[in-house]
Coordinates of C-alpha atoms in Angstrom, one line a residue:
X19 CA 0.0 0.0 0.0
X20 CA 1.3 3.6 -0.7
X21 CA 2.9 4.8 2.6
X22 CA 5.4 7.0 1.0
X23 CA 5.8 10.8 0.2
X24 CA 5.2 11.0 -3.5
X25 CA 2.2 8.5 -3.0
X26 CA 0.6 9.7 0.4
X27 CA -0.1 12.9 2.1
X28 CA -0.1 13.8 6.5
X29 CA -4.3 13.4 5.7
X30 CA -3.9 10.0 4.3
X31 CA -4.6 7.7 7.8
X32 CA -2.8 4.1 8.0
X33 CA -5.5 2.1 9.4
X34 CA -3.4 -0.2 11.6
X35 CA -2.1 1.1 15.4
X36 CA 1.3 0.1 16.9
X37 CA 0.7 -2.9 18.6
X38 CA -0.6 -4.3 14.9
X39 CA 2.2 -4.2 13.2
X40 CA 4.2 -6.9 12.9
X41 CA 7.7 -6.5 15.3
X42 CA 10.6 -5.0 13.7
X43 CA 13.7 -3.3 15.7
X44 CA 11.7 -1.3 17.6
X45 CA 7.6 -0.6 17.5
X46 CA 5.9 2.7 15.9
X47 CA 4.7 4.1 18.7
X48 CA 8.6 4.1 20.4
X49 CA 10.1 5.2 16.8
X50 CA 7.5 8.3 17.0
X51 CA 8.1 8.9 20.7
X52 CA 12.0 8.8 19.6
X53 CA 11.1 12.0 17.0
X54 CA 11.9 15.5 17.3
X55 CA 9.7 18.1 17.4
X56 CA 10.5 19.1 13.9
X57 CA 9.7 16.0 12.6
X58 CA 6.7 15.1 14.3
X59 CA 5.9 18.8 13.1
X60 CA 6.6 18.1 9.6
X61 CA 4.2 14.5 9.8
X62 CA 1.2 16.9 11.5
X63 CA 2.0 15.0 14.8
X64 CA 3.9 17.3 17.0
X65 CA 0.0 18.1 18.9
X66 CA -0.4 14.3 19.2
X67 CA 0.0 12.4 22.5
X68 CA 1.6 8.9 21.3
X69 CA 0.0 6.1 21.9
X70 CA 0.3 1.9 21.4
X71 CA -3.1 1.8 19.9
X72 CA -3.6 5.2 18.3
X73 CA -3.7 4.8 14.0
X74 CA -1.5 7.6 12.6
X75 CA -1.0 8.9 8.8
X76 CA 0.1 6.9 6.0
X77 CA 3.7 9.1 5.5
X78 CA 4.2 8.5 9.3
X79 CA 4.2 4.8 9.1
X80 CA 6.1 5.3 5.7
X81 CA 9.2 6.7 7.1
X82 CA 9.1 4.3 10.2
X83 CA 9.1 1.3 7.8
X84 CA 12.2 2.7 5.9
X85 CA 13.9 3.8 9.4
X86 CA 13.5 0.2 10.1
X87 CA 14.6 -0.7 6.5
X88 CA 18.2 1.0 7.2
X89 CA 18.5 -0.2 10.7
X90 CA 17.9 -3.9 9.8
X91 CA 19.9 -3.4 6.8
X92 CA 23.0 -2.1 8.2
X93 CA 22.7 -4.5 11.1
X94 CA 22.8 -7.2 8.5
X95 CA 25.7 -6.1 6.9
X96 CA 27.6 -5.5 9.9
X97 CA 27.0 -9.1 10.8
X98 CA 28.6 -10.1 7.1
X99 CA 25.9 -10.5 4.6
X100 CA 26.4 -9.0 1.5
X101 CA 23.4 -6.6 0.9
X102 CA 23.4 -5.0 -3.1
X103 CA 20.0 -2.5 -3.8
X104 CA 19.1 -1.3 -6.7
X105 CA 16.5 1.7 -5.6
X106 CA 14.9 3.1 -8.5
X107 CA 15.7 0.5 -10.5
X108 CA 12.4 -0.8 -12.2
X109 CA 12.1 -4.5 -13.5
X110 CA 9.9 -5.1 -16.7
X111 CA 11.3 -8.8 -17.1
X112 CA 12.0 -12.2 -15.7
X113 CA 13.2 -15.1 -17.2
X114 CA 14.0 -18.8 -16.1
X115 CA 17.1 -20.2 -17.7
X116 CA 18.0 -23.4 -16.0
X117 CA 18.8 -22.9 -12.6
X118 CA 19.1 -19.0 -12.8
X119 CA 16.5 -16.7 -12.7
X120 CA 17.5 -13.3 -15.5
X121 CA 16.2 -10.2 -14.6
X122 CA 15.8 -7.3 -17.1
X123 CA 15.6 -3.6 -15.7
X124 CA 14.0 -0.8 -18.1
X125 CA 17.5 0.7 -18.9
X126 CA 18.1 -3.0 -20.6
X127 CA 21.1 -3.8 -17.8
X128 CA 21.0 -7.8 -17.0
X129 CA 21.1 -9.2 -13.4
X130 CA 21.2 -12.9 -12.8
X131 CA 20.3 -14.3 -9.0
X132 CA 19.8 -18.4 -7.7
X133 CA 16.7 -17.6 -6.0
X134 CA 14.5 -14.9 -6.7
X135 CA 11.6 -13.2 -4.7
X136 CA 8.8 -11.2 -6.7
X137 CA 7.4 -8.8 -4.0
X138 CA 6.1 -5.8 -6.0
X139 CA 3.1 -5.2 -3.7
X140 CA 0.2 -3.7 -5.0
X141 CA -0.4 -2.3 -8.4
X142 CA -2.7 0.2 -9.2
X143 CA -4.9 1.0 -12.6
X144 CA -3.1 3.3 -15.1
X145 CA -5.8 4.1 -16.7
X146 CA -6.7 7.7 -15.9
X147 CA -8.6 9.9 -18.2
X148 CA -8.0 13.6 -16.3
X149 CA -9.4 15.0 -19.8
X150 CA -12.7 13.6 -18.2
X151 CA -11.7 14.1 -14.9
X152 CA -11.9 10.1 -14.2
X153 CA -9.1 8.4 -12.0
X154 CA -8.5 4.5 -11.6
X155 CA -6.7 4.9 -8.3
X156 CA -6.5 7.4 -5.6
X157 CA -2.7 7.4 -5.7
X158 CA -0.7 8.8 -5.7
X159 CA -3.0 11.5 -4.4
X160 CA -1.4 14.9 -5.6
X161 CA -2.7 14.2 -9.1
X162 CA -6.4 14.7 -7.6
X163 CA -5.5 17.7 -5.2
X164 CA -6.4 21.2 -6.7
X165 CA -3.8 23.6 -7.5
X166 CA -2.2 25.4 -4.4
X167 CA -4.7 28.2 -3.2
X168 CA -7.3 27.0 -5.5
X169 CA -10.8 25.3 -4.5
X170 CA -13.0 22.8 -5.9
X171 CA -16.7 24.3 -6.1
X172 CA -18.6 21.1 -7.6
X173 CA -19.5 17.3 -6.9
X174 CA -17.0 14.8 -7.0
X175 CA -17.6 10.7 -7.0
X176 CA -16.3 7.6 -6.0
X177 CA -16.6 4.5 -6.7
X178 CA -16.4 2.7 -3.1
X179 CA -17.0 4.3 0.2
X180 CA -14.0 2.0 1.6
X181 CA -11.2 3.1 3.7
X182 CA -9.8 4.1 0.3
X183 CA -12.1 6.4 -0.3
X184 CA -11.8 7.8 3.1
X185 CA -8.0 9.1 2.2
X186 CA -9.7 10.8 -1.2
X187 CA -12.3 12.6 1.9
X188 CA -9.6 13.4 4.3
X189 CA -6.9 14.6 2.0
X190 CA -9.4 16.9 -0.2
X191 CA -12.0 18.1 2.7
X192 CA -8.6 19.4 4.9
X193 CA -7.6 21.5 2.0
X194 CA -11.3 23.2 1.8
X195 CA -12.7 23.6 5.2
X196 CA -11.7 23.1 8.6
X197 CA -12.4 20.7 11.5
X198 CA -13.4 22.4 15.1
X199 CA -14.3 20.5 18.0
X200 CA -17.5 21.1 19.9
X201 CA -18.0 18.8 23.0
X202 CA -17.7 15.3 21.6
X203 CA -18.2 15.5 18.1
X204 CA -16.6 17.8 14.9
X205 CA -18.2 20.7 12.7
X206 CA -17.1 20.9 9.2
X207 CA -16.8 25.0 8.1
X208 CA -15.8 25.3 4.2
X209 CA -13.3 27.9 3.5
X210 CA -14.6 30.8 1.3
X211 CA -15.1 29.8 -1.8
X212 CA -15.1 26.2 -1.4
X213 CA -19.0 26.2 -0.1
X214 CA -20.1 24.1 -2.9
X215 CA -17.4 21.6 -3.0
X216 CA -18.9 18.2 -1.9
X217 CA -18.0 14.3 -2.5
X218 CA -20.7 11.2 -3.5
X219 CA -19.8 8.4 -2.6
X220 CA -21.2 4.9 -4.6
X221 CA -21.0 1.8 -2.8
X222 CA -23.3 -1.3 -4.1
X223 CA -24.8 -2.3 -0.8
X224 CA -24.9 1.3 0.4
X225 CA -22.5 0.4 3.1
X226 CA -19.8 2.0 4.9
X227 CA -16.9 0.6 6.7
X228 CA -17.7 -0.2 10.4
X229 CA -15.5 0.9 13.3
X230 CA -12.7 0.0 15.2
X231 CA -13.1 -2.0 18.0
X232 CA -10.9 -3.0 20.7
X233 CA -8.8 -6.9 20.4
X234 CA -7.7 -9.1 22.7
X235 CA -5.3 -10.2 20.4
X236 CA -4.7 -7.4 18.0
X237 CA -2.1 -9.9 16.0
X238 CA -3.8 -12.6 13.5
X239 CA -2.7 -16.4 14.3
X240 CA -2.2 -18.6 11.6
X241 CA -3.5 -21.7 13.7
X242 CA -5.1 -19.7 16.7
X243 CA -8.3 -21.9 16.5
X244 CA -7.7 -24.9 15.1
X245 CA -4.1 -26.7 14.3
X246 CA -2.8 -27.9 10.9
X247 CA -3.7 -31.4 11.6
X248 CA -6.6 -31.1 12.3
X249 CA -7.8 -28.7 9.3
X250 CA -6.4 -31.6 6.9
X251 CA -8.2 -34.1 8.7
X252 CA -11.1 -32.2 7.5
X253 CA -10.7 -32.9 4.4
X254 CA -13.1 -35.1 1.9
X255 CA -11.7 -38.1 -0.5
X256 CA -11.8 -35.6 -2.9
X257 CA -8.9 -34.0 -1.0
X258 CA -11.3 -30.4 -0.7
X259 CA -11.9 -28.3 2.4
X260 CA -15.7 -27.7 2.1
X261 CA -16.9 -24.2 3.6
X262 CA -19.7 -26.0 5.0
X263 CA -17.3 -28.4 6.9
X264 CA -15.1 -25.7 8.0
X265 CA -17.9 -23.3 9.4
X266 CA -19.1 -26.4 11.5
X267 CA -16.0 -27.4 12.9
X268 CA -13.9 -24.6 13.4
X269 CA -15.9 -21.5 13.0
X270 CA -18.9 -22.8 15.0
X271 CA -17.2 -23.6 18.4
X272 CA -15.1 -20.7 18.2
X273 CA -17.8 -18.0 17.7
X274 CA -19.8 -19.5 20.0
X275 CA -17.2 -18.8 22.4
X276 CA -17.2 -15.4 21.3
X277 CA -20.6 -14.4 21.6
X278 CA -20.7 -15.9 25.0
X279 CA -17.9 -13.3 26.2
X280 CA -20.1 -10.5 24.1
X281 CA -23.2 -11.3 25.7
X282 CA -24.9 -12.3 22.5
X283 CA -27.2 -15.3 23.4
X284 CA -29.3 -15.2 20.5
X285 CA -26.2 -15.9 18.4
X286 CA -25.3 -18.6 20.6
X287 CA -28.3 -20.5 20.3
X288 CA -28.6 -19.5 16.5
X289 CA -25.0 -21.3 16.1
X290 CA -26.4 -24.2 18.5
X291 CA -28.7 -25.1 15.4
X292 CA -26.8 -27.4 13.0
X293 CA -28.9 -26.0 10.4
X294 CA -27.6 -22.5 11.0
X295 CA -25.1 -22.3 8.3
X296 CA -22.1 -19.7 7.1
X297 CA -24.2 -18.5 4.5
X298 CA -26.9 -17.8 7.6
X299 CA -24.3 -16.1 9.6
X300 CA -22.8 -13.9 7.5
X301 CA -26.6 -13.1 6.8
X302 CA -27.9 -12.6 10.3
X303 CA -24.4 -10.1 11.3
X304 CA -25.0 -8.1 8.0
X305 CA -28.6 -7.3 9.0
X306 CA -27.6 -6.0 12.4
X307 CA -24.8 -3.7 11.0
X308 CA -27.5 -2.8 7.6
X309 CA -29.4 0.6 8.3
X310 CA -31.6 2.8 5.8
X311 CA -29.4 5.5 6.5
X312 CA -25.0 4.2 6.1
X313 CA -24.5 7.6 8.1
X314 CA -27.1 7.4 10.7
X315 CA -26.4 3.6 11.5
X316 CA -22.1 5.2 12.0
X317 CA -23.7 7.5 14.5
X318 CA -25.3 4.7 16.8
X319 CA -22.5 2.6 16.7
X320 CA -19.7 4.9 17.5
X321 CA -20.7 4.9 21.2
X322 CA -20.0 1.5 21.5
X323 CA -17.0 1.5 19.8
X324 CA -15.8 4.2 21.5
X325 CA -16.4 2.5 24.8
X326 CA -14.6 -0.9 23.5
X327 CA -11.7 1.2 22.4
X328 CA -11.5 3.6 25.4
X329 CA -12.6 1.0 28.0
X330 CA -10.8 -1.5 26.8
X331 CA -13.7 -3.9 26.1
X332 CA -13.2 -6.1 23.1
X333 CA -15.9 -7.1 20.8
X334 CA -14.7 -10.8 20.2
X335 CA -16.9 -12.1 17.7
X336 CA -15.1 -9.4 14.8
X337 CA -11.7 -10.4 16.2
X338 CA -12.7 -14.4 15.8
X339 CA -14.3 -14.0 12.9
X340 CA -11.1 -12.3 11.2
X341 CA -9.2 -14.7 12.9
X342 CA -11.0 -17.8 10.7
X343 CA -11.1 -15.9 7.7
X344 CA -7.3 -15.0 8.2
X345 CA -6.6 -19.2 8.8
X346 CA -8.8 -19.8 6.1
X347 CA -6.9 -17.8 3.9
X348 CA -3.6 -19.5 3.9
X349 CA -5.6 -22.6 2.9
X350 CA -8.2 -21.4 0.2
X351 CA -6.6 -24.1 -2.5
X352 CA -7.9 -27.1 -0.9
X353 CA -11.3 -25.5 -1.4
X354 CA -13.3 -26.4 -4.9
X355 CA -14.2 -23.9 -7.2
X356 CA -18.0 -23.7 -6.0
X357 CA -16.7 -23.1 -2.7
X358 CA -14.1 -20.3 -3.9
X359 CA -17.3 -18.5 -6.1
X360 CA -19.4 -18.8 -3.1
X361 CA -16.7 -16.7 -0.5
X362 CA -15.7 -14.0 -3.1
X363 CA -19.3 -13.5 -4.0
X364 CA -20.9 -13.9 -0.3
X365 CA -18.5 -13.9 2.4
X366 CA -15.8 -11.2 1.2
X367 CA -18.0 -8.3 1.1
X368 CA -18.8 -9.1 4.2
X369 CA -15.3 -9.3 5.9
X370 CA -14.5 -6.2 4.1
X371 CA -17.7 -4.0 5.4
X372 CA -18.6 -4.9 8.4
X373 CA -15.1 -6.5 9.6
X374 CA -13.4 -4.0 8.1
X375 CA -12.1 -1.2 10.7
X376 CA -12.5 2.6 10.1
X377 CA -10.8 4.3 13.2
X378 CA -13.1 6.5 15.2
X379 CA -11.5 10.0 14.1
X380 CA -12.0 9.3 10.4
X381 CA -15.6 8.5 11.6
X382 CA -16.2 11.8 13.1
X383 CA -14.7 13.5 10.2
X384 CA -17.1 11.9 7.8
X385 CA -20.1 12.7 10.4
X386 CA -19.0 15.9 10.4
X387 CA -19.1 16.2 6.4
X388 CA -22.4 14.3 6.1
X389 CA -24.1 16.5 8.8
X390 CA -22.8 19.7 6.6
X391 CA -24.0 18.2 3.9
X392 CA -21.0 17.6 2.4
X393 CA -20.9 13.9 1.8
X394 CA -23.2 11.6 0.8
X395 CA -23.5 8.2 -0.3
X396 CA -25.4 6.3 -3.0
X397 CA -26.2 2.2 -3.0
X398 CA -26.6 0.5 -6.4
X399 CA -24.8 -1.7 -8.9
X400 CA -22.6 0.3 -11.1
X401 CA -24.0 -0.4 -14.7
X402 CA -21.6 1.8 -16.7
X403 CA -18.9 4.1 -16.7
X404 CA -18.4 6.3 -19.8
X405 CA -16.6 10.0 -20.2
X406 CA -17.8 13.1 -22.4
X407 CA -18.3 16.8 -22.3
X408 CA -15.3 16.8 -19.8
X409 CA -16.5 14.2 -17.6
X410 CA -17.1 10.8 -16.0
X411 CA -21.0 9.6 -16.3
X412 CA -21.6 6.7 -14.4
X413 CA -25.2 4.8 -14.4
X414 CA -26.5 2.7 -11.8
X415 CA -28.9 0.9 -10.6
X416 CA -30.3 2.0 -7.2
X417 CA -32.0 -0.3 -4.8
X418 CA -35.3 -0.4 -5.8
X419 CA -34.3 -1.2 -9.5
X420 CA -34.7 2.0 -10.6
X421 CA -32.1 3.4 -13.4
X422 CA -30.0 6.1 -12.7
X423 CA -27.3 8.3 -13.5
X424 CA -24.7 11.0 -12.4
X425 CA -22.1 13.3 -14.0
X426 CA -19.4 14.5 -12.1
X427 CA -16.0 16.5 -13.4
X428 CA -13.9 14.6 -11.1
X429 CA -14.6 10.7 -10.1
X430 CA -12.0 8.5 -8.4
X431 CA -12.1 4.9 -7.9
X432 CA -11.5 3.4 -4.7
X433 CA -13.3 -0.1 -5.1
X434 CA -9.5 -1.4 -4.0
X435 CA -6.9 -3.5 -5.5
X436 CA -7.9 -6.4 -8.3
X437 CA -6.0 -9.4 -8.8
X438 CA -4.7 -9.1 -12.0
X439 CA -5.7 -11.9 -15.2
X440 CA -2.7 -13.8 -16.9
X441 CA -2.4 -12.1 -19.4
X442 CA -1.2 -8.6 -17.6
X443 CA 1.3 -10.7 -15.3
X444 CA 4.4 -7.9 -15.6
X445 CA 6.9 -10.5 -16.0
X446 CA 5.6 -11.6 -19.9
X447 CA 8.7 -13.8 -20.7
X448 CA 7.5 -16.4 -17.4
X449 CA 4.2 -16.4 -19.0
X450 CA 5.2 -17.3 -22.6
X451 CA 7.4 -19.5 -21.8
X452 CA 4.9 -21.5 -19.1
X453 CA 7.1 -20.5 -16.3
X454 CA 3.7 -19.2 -14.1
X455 CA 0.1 -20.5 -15.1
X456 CA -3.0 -19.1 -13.9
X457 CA -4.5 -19.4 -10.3
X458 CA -6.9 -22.6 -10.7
X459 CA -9.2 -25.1 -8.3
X460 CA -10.9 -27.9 -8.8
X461 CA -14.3 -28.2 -9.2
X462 CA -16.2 -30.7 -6.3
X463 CA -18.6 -31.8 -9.3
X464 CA -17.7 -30.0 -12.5
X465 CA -20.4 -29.8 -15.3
X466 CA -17.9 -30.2 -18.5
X467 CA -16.1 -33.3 -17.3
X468 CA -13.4 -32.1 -20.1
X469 CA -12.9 -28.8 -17.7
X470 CA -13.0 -30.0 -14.2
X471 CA -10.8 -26.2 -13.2
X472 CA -12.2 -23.0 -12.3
X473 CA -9.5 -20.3 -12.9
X474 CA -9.2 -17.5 -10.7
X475 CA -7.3 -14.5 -11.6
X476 CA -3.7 -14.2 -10.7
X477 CA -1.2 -17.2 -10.7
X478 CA -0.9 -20.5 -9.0
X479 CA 1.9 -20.7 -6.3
X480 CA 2.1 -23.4 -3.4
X481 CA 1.5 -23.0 -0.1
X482 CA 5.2 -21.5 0.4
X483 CA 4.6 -19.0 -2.8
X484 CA 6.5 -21.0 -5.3
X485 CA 5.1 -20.2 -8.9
X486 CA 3.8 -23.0 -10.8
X487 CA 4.6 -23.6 -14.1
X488 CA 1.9 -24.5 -17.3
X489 CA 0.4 -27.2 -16.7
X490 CA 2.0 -27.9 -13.2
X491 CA -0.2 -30.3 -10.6
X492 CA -0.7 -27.0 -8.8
X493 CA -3.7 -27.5 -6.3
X494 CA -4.6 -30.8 -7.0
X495 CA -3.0 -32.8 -3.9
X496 CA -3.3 -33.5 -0.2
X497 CA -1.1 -31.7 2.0
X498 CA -0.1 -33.9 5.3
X499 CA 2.9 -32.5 6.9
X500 CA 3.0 -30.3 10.0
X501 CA 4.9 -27.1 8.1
X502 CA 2.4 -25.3 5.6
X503 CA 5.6 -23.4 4.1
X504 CA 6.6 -26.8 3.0
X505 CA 4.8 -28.2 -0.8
X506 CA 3.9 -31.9 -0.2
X507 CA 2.9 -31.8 -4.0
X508 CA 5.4 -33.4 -6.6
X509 CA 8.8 -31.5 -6.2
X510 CA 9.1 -30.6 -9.8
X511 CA 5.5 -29.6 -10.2
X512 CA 6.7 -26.2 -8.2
X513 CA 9.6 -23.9 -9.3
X514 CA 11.8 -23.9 -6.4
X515 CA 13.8 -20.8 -7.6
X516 CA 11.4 -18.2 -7.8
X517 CA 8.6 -17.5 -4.8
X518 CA 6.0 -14.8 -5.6
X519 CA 4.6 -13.2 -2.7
X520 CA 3.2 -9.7 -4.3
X521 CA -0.3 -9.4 -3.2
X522 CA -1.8 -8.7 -6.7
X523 CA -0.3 -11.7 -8.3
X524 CA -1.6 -14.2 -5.1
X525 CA -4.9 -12.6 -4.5
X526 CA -7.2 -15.1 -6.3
X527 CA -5.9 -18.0 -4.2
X528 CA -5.1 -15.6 -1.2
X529 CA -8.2 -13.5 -1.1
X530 CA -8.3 -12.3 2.2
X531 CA -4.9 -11.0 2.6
X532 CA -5.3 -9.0 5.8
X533 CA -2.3 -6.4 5.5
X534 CA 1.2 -5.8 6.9
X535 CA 0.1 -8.8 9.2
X536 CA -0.5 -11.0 6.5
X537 CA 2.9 -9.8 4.6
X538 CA 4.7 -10.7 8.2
X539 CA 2.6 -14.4 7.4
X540 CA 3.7 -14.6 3.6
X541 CA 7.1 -13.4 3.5
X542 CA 7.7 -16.1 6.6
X543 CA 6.1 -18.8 4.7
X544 CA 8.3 -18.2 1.5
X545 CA 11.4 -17.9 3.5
X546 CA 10.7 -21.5 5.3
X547 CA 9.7 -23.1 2.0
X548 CA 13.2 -21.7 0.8
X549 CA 15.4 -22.8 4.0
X550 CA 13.7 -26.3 3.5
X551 CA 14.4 -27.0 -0.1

């Protein structure tokens, strides 16, 4: 994710705290504390108390993680590796020739390494069109920043009302207004001549991110409810891990522990039903957190969160539930293809709205904007996108089926980062020559008997991130030892010289790839699968 200066901006909030991110030297929180006055003035923190569980701006935690960068660097090299970088040195090709991997750089300069690690992160659209005013990504977010002294005085859009989008509201609404506090809430004032600046936002379900709420265990756990054994054991003679199976054996006990510690006896005795299924619960939670109005239902909840957060109460059946969805992750290619369509249609949207955790200060900034009527949001399927007389049109269709359509000179989207097909994988020379194939599953009963795959976007790696190549027996076998960064799978059906861990390439068989957490998770996972091979 962009957490550097040329991408990000001091309005541009992080969305993880401290005691979230994975341990390097020393935490974020201390490195902060560690800060002079200049430079916590210069990251619009010098007025901040630090705190462990505080979420600061993106170019904060950007120049933390390159502090810890050097300091790890430079501790390595004094202990006698040999450490070469290339910064600004881009990559447009990979090639496997025997057992080296070839690198190309865009000046046309060769490198040649045993073992190679693709770890290029996310990748955004380039596909703006600022002659309409329409931008595939937020980022970096200078290029949708007026000029200096200059005001927007219209409606902008975006597609999403994600935590993305909040950066687009935070980064443009500082620049045209101010925030004031009055007893426990902000008030939004627009500068002079920015009164009719305001942002729509278009989100399908009409819903916006819930809050933060306090953990009791604010690190993910691989195998914190269940252990690798016993996941494979729940496997069918197909050699599939069924969603139904997994809800009922893992998720079931465990949330049922949860909402015992919440207080939530109807969920208990909903979960104490065997008929009660995932489908049921993801149902059931979504209704509670649905309201007519997105901003009205943030407004009743952030009491609650602010009394888990400031009282130190946590709301255990979020924290469990992202905890199963995090395990499940790091096993989503023993699940068929039904199983696959089913969680990135269903559950996802889900996880990422109403799991999904906006700190409590952006909330009251967009409370503030909504109740000055300068945000808003609209629900409905996005039918079309198309560009003339200087900008973006986009047509939808609302709730109640009815066809509609806006026109805005400036429209961002935010809907997050795609997994990319095949055919745009950067590295084209390991595509043509079968070096990486597509991501693909099985099917538990397919209907063409001469296709039993579903392909997902992205490509196929094992479970310690080693590409597959065409036609490789990726996903097709029964894992049965105790390390997951190990491949059980035939040892030439993987290429052991070349791990891809970037989260664009992964993300159809990693779909829930829950941040610098889960980058902690990967990059240890590749590393093991290397050490053992």
């Amino acid at each position: 994710m962009p957490y550097d200066v040329y991408a990000t901006d001091i309005y541009s909030m992080a969305n993880i705290a401290s005691e979230e991110i994975p341990a390097l030297q020393i935490s974020f929180a201390d490195w902060l504390r560690e800060q002079d006055q200049a430079t916590l003035q210069d990251l619009n923190l010098d007025d901040k108390e630090i705190s462990d569980s505080e979420v600061y701006n993106r170019r904060a935690l950007g120049q933390y993680l390159c502090a810890q960068y050097k300091l790890l660097t430079n501790n390595l090299r004094a202990a006698g590796f040999i450490i070469n970088e290339y910064s600004a040195t881009e990559i447009v090709d990979i090639a496997q020739q025997g057992d080296s991997v070839k690198l190309k750089d865009v000046e046309g300069n060769d490198y040649s390494t045993d073992y190679l690690f693709i770890a290029t992160g996310h990748a955004f659209p380039n596909d703006d069109k600022p002659e309409f005013g329409y931008y595939g990504s937020p980022w970096p977010i200078r290029k949708i920043l007026p000029s200096s002294g200059k005001y927007f005085d219209f409606n902008m859009g975006t597609l999403g009302a994600s935590l993305s989008a909040f950066d687009v509201i935070s980064s443009l609404f500082h620049r045209h207004g101010t925030f004031t506090e009055q007893g426990d809430k902000l008030v939004y004032t627009a500068h002079n001549g920015a009164e009719n600046f305001k942002i729509t936002l278009h989100d399908a379900n009409g819903w916006l991110p819930h809050l933060q709420y306090e953990q009791k265990e604010p690190m993910r756990a691989l195998y914190r409810h269940v252990d690798r054994q016993t996941l494979l054991s729940l496997l069918d003679k197909q050699g599939h891990l069924r969603l139904a199976v997994y809800f009922d054996k893992v998720c079931r006990p465990a949330l049922g522990q949860a909402f015992r510690e919440d207080f939530k006896p109807d969920m208990i005795a909903k979960l104490q039903d065997p008929t009660f299924t995932l489908m049921d619960f993801v149902e059931a939670m979504s209704v509670r957190h649905s309201y007519d109005d997105p901003f009205s239902g943030m407004q009743q909840e952030l009491p609650a969160a602010k009394n888990s957060v400031e009282n130190d109460r946590p709301i255990h059946w979020k924290e469990v539930t992202d905890d199963l969805m995090y395990t499940l992750n790091y096993h989503a290619e023993l699940m068929p293809a039904e199983d696959h369509i089913t969680f990135n249609d269903i559950v996802m949207p889900f996880l990422m709205n109403v799991i999904a955790a906006l700190p409590l200060s952006s909330a009251k900034i967009m409370l503030a904007l909504h109740a000055a009527g300068k945000l808003d949001l609209k629900a409905g399927n996005i039918d079309d996108i198309s560009f003339e007389n200087n900008k973006t049109i986009v047509r939808f269709t609302d709730p109640s089926g009815n066809k509609k359509e806006c026109h805005y000179p400036v429209f961002v989207s935010c809907g997050g980062q795609s997994a990319l097909e095949i055919d745009d994988y950067p590295f084209t020379s390991l595509v043509k020559d079968g070096s990486v194939q597509a991501a693909r599953v099985k099917f538990s009963k397919p209907v063409d008997e001469k296709q039993p795959f579903y392909f997902l976007k992205g490509i196929d790696v094992d479970p310690g991130y080693r590409v597959y190549a065409k036609d490789g027996q990726a996903n097709n076998h029964i894992r049965d030892v105790s390390s997951l960064g190990k491949s059980e799978s035939k040892p030439e059906a993987a290429n052991n010289h070349i791990r891809d861990v970037s989260f664009t390439h992964t993300l159809g068989l990693r779909p829930y790839s829950y941040g610098l957490q889960a980058c902690n998770q990967t990059a240890k996972l590749g590393v093991e699968s290397l050490v053992m091979s």
